[in-house]
Structures are given as C-alpha cells and as structure tokens.
Short mmCIF file of C-alpha atoms in Angstrom, two decimals:
data_model
loop_
_atom_site.label_atom_id
_atom_site.label_comp_id
_atom_site.label_asym_id
_atom_site.label_seq_id
_atom_site.Cartn_x
_atom_site.Cartn_y
_atom_site.Cartn_z
CA UNK A 1 158.59 -59.55 55.82
CA UNK A 2 160.15 -62.00 58.30
CA UNK A 3 157.87 -64.33 60.25
CA UNK A 4 158.36 -65.04 63.95
CA UNK A 5 156.56 -67.77 65.86
CA UNK A 6 156.39 -67.39 69.64
CA UNK A 7 155.68 -70.43 71.82
CA UNK A 8 154.63 -70.01 75.41
CA UNK A 9 152.96 -71.91 78.22
CA UNK A 10 151.55 -68.96 80.15
CA UNK A 11 150.69 -68.89 83.80
CA UNK A 12 147.40 -67.39 84.92
CA UNK A 13 147.44 -64.58 85.83
CA UNK A 14 150.30 -63.67 83.45
CA UNK A 15 153.73 -63.50 85.06
CA UNK A 16 156.93 -61.66 84.22
CA UNK A 17 157.68 -63.77 81.15
CA UNK A 18 154.32 -63.06 79.58
CA UNK A 19 154.38 -59.39 80.54
CA UNK A 20 157.77 -58.83 78.90
CA UNK A 21 156.73 -60.86 75.84
CA UNK A 22 153.54 -58.79 75.59
CA UNK A 23 155.53 -55.54 75.36
CA UNK A 24 157.97 -57.07 72.87
CA UNK A 25 155.08 -58.19 70.67
CA UNK A 26 153.35 -54.80 70.83
CA UNK A 27 156.52 -53.19 69.47
CA UNK A 28 157.39 -55.84 66.88
CA UNK A 29 153.96 -56.38 65.33
CA UNK A 30 154.45 -53.51 62.87
CA UNK A 31 157.79 -54.87 61.60
CA UNK A 32 157.26 -58.66 61.46
CA UNK A 33 154.55 -61.20 60.81
CA UNK A 34 153.95 -62.59 64.29
CA UNK A 35 152.05 -65.61 65.54
CA UNK A 36 151.85 -66.78 69.16
CA UNK A 37 150.94 -70.37 70.04
CA UNK A 38 149.83 -71.39 73.50
CA UNK A 39 148.45 -74.77 74.63
CA UNK A 40 145.32 -73.42 76.39
CA UNK A 41 143.08 -70.38 76.82
CA UNK A 42 144.05 -67.90 79.54
CA UNK A 43 144.26 -64.20 80.44
CA UNK A 44 147.40 -63.81 78.28
CA UNK A 45 145.39 -64.84 75.21
CA UNK A 46 142.86 -62.10 76.05
CA UNK A 47 145.67 -59.50 76.26
CA UNK A 48 147.04 -60.52 72.85
CA UNK A 49 143.60 -60.48 71.24
CA UNK A 50 142.97 -56.96 72.57
CA UNK A 51 146.18 -55.81 70.83
CA UNK A 52 145.25 -57.62 67.58
CA UNK A 53 148.22 -59.95 67.91
CA UNK A 54 147.68 -63.29 66.18
CA UNK A 55 147.41 -65.89 68.95
CA UNK A 56 146.20 -69.44 68.60
CA UNK A 57 145.48 -72.19 71.07
CA UNK A 58 147.33 -75.21 69.71
CA UNK A 59 147.41 -78.61 71.42
CA UNK A 60 150.85 -80.19 71.61
CA UNK A 61 149.87 -82.92 69.16
CA UNK A 62 149.12 -80.28 66.47
CA UNK A 63 152.11 -78.01 67.07
CA UNK A 64 154.42 -79.53 64.44
CA UNK A 65 151.80 -79.09 61.71
CA UNK A 66 151.09 -75.51 62.79
CA UNK A 67 154.82 -74.68 62.63
CA UNK A 68 155.17 -76.29 59.22
CA UNK A 69 152.14 -74.43 57.85
CA UNK A 70 153.27 -71.03 59.19
CA UNK A 71 156.90 -71.64 58.08
CA UNK A 72 158.51 -69.11 60.44
CA UNK A 73 161.98 -67.63 59.93
CA UNK A 74 162.46 -67.57 63.72
CA UNK A 75 160.92 -69.63 66.53
CA UNK A 76 161.11 -68.06 69.99
CA UNK A 77 160.30 -70.35 72.91
CA UNK A 78 159.43 -67.93 75.69
CA UNK A 79 159.33 -70.30 78.63
CA UNK A 80 161.97 -72.74 79.88
CA UNK A 81 159.19 -74.90 81.28
CA UNK A 82 156.96 -74.79 78.21
CA UNK A 83 154.98 -77.91 77.41
CA UNK A 84 156.08 -77.39 73.83
#
C-alpha cells in the first residue's frame, strides 16, 4: 500500500485548508497508509484523532528524521505558509 505524508501548519480554529484536508484524509485512509505531521497541538489534531487518522506533533528540527523513518511515497505540503 502506498504511503502519504501530509505536512501542515494549522490555524486554530481550523480554516479552509484544514477542513478540506480533513475530508480528503477521511476518504483516503482506507486506501493508503497516511501520516499527518504538524508542529504543535491544536483543534485540527483533535479532529484527526477522533477519526483515527495518524497525526503526530513533530518539531521542525525532527521533521527530516520523521520523514526518513516513515519513507513516504508522496509528501503533500498542505499549506503555502507552513513552517515546514
């Protein structure tokens, strides 16, 4: 199964980018191995946890190692202003 890593720097409360990503993830989670990385805890993390979507809070300094360990086939950066 293909692995997709999503990177996002969510706003709180979640905005349009997070809302659309949330619905994408809900529909893709049955077909792909999905992981979402965000730099801090927020309401968006709560939404993903409630849907059993793998989300992790990863500081910028640890992001490279997290990507390497997960070894995704695709990396989707969801925000043009992401800290990542």
